[in-house]
mmCIF file of C-alpha atoms and ligand atoms in Angstrom:
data_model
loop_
_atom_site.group_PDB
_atom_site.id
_atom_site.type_symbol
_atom_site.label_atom_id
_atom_site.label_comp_id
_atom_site.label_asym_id
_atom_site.label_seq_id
_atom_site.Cartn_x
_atom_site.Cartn_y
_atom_site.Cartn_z
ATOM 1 C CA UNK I 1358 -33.285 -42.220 47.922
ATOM 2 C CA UNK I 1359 -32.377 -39.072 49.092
ATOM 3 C CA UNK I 1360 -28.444 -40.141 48.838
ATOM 4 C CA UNK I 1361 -29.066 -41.343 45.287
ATOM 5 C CA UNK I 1362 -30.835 -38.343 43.875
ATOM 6 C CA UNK I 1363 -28.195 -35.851 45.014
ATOM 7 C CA UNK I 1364 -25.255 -38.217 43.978
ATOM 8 C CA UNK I 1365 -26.672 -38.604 40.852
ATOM 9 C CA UNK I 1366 -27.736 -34.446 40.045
ATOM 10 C CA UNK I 1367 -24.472 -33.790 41.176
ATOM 11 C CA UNK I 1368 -22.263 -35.980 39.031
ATOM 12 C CA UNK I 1369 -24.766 -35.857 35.894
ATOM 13 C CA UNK I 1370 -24.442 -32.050 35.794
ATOM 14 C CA UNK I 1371 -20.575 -31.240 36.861
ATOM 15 C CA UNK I 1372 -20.375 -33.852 34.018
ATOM 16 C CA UNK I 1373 -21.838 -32.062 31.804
ATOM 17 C CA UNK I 1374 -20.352 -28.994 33.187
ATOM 18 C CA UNK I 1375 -17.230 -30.548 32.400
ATOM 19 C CA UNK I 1376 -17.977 -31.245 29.293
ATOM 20 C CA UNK I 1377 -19.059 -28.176 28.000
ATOM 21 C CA UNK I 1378 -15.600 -26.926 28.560
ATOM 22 C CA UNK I 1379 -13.900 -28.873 27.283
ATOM 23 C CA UNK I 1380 -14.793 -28.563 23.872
ATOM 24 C CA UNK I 1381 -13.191 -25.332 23.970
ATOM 25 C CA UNK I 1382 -9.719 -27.310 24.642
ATOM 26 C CA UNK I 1383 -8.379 -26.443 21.453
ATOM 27 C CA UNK I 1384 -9.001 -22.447 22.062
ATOM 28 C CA UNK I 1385 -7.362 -22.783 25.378
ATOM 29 C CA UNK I 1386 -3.953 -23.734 22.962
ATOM 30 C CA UNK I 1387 -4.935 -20.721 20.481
ATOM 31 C CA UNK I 1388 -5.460 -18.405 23.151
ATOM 32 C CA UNK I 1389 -2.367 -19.013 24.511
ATOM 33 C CA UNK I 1390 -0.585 -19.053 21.325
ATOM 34 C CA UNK I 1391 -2.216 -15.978 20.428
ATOM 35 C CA UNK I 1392 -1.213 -13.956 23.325
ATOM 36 C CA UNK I 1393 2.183 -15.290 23.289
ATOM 37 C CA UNK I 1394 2.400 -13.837 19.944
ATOM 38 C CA UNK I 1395 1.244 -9.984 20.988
ATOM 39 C CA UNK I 1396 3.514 -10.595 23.776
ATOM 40 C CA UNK I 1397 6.333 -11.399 21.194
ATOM 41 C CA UNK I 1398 5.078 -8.301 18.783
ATOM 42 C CA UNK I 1399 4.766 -5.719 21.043
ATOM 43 C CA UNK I 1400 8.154 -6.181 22.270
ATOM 44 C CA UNK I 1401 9.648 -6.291 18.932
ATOM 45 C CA UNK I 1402 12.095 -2.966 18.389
ATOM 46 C CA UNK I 1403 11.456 -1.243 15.416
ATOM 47 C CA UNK I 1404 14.998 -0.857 13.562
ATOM 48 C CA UNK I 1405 13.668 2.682 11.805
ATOM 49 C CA UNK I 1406 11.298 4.764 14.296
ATOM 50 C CA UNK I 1407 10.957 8.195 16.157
ATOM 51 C CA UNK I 1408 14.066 8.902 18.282
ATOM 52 C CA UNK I 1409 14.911 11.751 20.336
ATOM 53 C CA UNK I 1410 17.439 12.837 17.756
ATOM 54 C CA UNK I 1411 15.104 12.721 14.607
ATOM 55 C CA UNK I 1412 12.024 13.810 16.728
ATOM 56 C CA UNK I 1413 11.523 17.264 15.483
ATOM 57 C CA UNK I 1414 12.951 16.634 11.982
ATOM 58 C CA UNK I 1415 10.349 16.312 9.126
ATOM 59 C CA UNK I 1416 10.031 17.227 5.611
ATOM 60 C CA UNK I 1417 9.639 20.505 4.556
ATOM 61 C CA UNK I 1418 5.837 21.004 4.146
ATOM 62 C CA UNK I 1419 4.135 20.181 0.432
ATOM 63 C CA UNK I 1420 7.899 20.431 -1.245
ATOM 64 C CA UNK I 1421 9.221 16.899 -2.090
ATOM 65 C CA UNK I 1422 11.915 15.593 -4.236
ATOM 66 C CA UNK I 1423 13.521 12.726 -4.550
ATOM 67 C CA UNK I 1424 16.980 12.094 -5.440
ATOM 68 C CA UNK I 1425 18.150 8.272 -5.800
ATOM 69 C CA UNK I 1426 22.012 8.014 -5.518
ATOM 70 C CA UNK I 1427 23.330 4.797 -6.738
ATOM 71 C CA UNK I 1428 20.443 3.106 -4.109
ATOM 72 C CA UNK I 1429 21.738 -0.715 -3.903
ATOM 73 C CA UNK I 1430 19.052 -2.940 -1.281
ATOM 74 C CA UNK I 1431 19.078 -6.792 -0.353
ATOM 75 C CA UNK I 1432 16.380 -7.821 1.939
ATOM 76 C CA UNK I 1433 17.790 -8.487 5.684
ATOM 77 C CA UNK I 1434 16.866 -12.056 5.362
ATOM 78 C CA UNK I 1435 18.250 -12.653 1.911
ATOM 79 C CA UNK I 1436 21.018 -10.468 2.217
ATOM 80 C CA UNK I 1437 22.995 -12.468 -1.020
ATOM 81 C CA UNK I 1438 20.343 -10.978 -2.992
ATOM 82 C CA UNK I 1439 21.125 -7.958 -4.708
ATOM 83 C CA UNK I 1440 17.665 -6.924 -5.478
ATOM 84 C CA UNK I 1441 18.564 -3.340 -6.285
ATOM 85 C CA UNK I 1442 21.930 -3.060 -8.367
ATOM 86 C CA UNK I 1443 22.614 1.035 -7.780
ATOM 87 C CA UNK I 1444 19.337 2.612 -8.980
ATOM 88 C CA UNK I 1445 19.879 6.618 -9.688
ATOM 89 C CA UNK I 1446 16.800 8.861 -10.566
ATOM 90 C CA UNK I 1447 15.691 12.220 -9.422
ATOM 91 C CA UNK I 1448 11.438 12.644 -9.129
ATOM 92 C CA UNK I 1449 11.121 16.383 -9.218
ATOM 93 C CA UNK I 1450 7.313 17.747 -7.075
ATOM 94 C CA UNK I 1451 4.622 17.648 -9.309
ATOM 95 C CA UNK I 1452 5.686 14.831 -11.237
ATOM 96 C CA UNK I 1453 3.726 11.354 -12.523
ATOM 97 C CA UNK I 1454 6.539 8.875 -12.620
ATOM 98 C CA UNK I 1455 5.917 4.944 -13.419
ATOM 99 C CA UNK I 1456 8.508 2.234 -12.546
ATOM 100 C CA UNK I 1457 7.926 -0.549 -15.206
ATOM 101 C CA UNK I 1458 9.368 -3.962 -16.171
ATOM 102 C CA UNK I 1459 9.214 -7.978 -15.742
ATOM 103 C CA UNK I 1460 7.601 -9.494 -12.333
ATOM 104 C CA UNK I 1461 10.801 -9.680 -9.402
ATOM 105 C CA UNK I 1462 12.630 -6.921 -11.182
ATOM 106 C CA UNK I 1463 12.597 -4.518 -7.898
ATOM 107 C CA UNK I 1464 9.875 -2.252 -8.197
ATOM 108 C CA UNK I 1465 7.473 -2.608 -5.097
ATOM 109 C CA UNK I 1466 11.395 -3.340 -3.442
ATOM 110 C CA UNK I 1467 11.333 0.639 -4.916
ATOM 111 C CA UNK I 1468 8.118 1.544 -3.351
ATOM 112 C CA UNK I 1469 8.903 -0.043 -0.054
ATOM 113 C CA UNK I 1470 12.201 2.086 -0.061
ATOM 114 C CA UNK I 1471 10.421 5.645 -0.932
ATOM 115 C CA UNK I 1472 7.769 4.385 2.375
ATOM 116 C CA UNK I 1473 10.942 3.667 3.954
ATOM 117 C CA UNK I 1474 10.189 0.484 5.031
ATOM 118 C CA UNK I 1475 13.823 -0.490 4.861
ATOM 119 C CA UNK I 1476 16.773 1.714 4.593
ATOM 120 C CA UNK I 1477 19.104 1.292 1.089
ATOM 121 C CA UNK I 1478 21.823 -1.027 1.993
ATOM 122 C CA UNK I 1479 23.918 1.374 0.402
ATOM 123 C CA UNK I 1480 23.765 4.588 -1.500
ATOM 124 C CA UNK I 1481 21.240 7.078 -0.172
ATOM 125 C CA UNK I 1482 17.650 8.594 -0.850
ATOM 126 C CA UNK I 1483 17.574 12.535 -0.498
ATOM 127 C CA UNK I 1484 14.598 14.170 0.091
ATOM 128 C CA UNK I 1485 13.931 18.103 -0.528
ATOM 129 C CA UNK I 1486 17.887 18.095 -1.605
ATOM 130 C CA UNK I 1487 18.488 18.706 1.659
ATOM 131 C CA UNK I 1488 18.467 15.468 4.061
ATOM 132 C CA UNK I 1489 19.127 12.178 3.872
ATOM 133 C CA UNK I 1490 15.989 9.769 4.208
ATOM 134 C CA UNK I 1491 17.249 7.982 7.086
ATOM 135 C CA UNK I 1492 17.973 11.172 9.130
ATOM 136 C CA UNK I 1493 14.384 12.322 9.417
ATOM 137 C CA UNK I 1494 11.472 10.850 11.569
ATOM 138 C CA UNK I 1495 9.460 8.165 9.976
ATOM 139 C CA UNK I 1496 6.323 9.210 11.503
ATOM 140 C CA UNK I 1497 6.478 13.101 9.981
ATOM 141 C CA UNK I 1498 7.494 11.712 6.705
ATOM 142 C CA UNK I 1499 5.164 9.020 6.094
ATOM 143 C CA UNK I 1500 2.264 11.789 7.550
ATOM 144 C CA UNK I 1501 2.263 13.206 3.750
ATOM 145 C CA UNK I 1502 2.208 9.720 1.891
ATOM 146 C CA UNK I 1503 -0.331 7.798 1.139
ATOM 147 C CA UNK I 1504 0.648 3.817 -0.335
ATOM 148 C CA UNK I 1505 -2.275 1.696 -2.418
ATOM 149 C CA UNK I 1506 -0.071 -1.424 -2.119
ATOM 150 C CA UNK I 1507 -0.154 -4.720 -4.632
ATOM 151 C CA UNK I 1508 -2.652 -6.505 -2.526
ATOM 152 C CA UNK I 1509 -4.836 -3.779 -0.536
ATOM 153 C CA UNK I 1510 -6.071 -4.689 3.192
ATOM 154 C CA UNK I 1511 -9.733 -3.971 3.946
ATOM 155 C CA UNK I 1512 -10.333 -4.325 7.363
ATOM 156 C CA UNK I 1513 -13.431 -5.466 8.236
ATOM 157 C CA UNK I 1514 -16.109 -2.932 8.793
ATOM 158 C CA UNK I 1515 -18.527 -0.482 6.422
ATOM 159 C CA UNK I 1516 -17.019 1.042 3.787
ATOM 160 C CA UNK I 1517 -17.572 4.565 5.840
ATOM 161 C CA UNK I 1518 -15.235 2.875 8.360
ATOM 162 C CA UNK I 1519 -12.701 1.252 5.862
ATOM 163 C CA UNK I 1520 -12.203 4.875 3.965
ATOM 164 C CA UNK I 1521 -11.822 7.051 7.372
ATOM 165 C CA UNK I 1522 -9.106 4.733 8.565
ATOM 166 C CA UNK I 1523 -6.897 7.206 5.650
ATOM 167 C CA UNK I 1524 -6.670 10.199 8.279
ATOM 168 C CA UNK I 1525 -5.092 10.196 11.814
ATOM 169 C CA UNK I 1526 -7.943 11.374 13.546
ATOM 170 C CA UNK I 1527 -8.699 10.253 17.300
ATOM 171 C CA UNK I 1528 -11.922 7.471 17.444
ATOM 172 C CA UNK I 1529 -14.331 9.744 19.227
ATOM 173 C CA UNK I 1530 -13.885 11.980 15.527
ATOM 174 C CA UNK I 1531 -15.532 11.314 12.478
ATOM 175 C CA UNK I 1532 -15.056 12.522 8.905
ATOM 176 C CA UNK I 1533 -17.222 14.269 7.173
ATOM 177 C CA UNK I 1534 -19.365 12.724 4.289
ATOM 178 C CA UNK I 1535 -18.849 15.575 1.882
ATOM 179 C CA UNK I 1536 -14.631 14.607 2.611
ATOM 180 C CA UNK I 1537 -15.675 11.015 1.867
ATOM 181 C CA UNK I 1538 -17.466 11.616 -1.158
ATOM 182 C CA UNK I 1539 -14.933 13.682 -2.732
ATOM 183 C CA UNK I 1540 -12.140 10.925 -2.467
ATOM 184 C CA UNK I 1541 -14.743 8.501 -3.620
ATOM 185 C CA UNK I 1542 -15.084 10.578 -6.722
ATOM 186 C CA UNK I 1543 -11.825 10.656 -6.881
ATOM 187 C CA UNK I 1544 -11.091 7.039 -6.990
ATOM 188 C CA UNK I 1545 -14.302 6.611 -9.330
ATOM 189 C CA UNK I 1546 -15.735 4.235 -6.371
ATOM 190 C CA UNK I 1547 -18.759 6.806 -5.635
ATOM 191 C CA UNK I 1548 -21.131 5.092 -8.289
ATOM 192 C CA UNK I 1549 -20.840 1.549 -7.285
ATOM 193 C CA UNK I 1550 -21.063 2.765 -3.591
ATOM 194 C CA UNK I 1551 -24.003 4.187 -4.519
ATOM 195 C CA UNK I 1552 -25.730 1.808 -5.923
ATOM 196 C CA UNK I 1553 -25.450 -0.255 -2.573
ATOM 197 C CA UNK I 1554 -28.649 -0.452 -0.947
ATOM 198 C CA UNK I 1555 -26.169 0.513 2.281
ATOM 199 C CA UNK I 1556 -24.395 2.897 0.400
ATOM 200 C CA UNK I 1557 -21.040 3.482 2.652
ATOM 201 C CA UNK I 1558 -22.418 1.441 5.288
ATOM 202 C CA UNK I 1559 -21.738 -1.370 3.395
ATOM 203 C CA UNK I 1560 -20.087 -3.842 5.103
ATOM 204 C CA UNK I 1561 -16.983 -5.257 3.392
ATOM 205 C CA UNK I 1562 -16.570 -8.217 5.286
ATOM 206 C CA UNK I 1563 -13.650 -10.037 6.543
ATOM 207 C CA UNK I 1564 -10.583 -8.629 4.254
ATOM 208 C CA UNK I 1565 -13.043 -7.072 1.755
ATOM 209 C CA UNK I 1566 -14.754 -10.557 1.030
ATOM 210 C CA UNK I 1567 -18.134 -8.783 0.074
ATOM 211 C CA UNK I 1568 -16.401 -6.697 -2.290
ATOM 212 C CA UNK I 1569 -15.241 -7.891 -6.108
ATOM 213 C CA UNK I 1570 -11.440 -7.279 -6.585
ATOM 214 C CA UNK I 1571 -11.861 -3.694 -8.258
ATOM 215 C CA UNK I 1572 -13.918 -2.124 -5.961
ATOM 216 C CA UNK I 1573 -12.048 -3.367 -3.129
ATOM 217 C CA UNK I 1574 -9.072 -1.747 -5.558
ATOM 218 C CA UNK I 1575 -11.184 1.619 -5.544
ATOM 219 C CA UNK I 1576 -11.627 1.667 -1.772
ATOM 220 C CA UNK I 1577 -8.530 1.487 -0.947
ATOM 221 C CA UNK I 1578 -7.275 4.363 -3.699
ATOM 222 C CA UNK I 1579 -10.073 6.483 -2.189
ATOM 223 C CA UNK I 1580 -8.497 5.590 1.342
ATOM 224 C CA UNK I 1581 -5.239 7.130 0.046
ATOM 225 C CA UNK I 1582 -6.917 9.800 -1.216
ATOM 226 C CA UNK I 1583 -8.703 10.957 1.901
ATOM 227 C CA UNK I 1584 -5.420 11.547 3.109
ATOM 228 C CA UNK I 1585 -4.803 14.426 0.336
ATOM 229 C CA UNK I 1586 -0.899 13.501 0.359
ATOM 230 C CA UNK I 1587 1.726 14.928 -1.363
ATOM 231 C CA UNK I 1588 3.758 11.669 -2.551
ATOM 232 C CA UNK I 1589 1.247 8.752 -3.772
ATOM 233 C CA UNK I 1590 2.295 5.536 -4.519
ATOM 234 C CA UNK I 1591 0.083 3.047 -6.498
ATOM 235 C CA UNK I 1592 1.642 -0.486 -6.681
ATOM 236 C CA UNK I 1593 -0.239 -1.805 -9.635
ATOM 237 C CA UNK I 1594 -3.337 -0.055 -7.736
ATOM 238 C CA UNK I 1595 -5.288 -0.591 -10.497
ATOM 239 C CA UNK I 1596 -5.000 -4.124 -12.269
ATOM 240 C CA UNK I 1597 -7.700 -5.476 -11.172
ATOM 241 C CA UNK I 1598 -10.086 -2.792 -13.258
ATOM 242 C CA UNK I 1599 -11.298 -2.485 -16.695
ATOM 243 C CA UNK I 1600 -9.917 0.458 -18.699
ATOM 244 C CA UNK I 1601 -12.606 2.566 -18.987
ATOM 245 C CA UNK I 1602 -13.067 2.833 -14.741
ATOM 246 C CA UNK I 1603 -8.734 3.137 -15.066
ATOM 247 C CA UNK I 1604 -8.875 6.411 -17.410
ATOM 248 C CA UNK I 1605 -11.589 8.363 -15.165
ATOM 249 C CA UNK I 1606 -8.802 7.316 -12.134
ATOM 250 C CA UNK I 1607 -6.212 8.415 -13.954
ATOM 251 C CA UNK I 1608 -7.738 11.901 -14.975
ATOM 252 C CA UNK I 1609 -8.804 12.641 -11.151
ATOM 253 C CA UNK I 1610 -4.920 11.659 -10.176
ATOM 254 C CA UNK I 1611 -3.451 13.652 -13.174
ATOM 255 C CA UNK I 1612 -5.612 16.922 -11.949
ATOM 256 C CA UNK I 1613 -4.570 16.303 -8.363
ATOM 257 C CA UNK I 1614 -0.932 16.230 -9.498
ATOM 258 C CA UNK I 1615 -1.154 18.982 -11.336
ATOM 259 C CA UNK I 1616 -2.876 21.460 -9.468
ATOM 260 C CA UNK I 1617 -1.392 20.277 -6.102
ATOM 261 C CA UNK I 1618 2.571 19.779 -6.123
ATOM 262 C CA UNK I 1619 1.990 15.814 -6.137
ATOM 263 C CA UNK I 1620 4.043 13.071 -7.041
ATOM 264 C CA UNK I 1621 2.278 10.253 -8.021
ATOM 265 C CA UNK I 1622 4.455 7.234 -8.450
ATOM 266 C CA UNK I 1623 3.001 4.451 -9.920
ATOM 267 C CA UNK I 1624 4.016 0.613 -10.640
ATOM 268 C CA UNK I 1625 1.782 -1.158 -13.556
ATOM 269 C CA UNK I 1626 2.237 -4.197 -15.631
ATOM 270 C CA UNK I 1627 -0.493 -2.955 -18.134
ATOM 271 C CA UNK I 1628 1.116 -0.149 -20.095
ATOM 272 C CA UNK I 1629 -2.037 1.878 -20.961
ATOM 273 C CA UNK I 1630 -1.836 2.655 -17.368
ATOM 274 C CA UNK I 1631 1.289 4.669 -17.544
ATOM 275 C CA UNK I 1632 1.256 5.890 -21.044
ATOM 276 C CA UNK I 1633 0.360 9.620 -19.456
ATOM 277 C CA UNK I 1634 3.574 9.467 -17.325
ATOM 278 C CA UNK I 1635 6.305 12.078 -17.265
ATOM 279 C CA UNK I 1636 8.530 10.132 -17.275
ATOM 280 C CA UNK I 1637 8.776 6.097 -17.259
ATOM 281 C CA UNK I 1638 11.860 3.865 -15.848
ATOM 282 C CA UNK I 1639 12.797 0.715 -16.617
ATOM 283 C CA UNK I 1640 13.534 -1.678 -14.385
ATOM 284 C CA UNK I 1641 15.438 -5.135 -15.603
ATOM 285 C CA UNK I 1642 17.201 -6.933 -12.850
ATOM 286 C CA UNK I 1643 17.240 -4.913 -10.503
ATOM 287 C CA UNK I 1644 18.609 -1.744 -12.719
ATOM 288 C CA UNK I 1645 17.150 0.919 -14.641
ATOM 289 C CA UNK I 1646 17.785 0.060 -18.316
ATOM 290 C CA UNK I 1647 15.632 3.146 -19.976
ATOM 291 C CA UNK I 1648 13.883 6.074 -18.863
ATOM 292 C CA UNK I 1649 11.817 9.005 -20.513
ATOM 293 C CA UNK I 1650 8.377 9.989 -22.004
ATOM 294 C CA UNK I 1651 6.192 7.287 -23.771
ATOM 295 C CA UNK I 1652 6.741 8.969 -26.997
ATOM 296 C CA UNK I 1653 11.022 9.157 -26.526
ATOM 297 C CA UNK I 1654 11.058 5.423 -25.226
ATOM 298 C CA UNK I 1655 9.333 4.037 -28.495
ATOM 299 C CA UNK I 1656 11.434 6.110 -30.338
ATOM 300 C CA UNK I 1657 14.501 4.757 -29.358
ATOM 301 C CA UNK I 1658 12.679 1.532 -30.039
ATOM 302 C CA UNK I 1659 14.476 -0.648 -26.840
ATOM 303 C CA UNK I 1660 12.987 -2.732 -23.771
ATOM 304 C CA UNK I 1661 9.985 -0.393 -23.833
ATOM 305 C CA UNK I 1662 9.131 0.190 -27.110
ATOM 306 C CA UNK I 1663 9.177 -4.138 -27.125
ATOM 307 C CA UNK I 1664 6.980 -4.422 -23.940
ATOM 308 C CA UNK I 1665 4.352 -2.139 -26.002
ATOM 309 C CA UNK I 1666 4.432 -4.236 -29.183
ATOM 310 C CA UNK I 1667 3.990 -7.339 -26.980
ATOM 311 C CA UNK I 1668 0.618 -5.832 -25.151
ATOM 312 C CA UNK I 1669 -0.949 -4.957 -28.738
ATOM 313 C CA UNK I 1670 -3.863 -7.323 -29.674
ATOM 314 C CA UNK I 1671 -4.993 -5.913 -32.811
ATOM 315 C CA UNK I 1672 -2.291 -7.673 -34.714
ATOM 316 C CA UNK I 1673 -0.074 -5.725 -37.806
ATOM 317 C CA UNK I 1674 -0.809 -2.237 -38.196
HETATM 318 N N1 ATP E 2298 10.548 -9.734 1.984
HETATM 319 C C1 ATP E 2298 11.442 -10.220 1.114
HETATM 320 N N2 ATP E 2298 12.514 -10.928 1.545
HETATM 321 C C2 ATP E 2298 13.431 -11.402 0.689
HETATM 322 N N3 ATP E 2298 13.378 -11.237 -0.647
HETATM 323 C C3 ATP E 2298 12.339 -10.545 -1.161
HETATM 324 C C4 ATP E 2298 11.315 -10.006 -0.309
HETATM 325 N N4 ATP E 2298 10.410 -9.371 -1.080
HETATM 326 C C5 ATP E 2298 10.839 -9.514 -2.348
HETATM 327 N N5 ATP E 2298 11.991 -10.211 -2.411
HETATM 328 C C6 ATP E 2298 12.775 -10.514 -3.625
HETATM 329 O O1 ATP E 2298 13.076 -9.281 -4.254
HETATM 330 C C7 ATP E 2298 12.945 -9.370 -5.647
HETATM 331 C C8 ATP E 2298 12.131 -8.208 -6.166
HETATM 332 O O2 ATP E 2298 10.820 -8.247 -5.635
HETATM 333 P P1 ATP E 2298 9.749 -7.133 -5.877
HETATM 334 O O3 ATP E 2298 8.590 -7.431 -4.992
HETATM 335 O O4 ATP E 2298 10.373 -5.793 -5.729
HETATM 336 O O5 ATP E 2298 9.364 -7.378 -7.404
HETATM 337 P P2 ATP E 2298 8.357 -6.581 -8.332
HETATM 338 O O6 ATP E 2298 9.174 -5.898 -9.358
HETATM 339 O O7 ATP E 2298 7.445 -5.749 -7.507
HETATM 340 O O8 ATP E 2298 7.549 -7.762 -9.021
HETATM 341 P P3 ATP E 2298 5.971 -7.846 -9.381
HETATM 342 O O9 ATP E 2298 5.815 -7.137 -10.663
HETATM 343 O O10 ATP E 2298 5.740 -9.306 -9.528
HETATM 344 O O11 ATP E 2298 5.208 -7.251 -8.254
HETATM 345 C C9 ATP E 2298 12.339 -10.735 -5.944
HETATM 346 O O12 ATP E 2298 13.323 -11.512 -6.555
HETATM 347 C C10 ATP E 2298 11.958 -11.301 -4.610
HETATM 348 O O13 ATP E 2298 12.323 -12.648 -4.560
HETATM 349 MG MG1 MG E 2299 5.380 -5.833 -6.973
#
């Protein structure tokens, strides 16, 4: 009896033992897939990144200009391509600049360039007037910039969390609610934060699930803000919003650029957006076809002035 009892204790529970584990079988293949990929990641060499020559050499403080000269790009793994066709512009400090035109024309490929995220395959980009793009370290120069790309990333976390993650501060640091608040107000996101019963310890939920697309929009123009840069870039940073919640974004961006030296360079489908500009290029195929004030392009009554008459909705005038 004795015999049969611990026989059957043993193998009923190891059993079970057993089988407990194995229903995590399938993680045992993600885990290893997993770490095999950090593995493959971490050794991955960064083709632009801090060397020992470009170390020291950053951008002159709160002075940027940019000078395009005949920039031509493919993508490394489409290098037949030609997604830029020798693009020439200057952006002088202080400027609003939009990049406009059809869908696959170039212009986040334009944004991705100014973040240097890829080197021009020819041509260069001059900063200051004085060096070349690819001479200076990427960390230094991207530590003034602040990107609000096509698709923004929440990470998940409370809002609080989501907006600090715009400074370089060390984790044991936190930033100041009054410093939170202001880019908040700035990105017109303080209201609906507000009326959170969490306020900015909402939690946004994996990739900003909790949050509807324009506020999620808001968030992450308040995280660029936070950062007080001197080059923005918004890459159609605010399509997902109605107008009215666009203008007030606008006007905080507009008095940032003006009383700051800012450039704001922004990429918009929805021409109300951009109307305030500067000065507007047009991209078509991978060129810039027109460029100057809203007022000059419809004048001249080309690409633009057809874009505009395509976006009315109030019929004849
Ligand atoms: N990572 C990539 N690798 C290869 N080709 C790419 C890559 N990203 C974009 N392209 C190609 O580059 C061209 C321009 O893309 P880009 O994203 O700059 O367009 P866009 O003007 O921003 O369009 P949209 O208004 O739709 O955002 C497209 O034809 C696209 O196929
Ligand atoms: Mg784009």
């Amino acid at each position: 009896m004795y015999q049969l009892m611990v026989s059957f204790m043993g193998v009923y529970f190891s059993g079970q033992g057993a089988g407990q584990m194995f229903s995590f079988a399938s993680s045992f293949t993600k885990a290893t897939q997993a770490a095999n990929y950090y593995f493959w990641l971490s050794e991955l060499e960064p083709t632009i990144q801090e060397t020992d020559s470009n170390k020291e050499k950053g951008p002159a403080k709160d002075c940027h200009s940019y000078d395009f000269k005949n920039v031509q790009f493919s993508y490394p793994l489409a290098p037949d391509n030609r997604v830029l066709k020798g693009v020439s512009l200057t952006i002088e400090r202080g400027e609003f600049v939009a990049f406009i035109g059809a869908s696959g024309c170039g212009k986040s490929t334009m944004i991705s360039l100014l973040e240097r995220f890829y080197d021009p395959t020819s041509g260069s980009i001059i900063i200051d007037s004085a060096a070349s793009l690819t001479s200076i370290n990427p960390l230094l120069y991207r530590s003034n910039i602040a990107l609000v790309q096509q698709e923004p990333t929440l990470f998940p976390g409370s809002i609080r969390e989501n907006i600090s993650l715009g400074i370089d501060i060390s984790v044991s640091e936190t930033v100041s609610d009054s410093v939170i608040e202001e880019a908040c107000r700035g990105a017109n996101a303080w209201d609906f934060i507000c009326s959170m019963p969490d306020g900015l310890n909402t939690q946004s939920g994996a990739s900003g699930s909790q949050l509807s697309g324009g506020q999620r929009q808001r968030i992450a123009i308040a995280r660029a803000l936070v950062r007080k840069p001197n080059v923005i870039l918004l890459d159609e940073a605010t399509s997902a919003l109605d107008t009215e919640s666009e203008r007030v974004i606008q006007a905080s961006l507009m008095e940032a650029a003006s009383t700051g030296d800012r450039i704001t360079i922004a990429v918009a489908h929805r021409l109300s957006t951009v109307r305030e500009a500067n000065r507007i290029f047009v991209f078509y195929n991978g060129r810039i076809v027109e460029a100057g004030t809203h007022s000059e392009l419809i004048e001249k009554d080309g690409m633009y002035a057809k874009m505009c008459e395509a976006q009315r909705l109030d019929g004849d005038p």
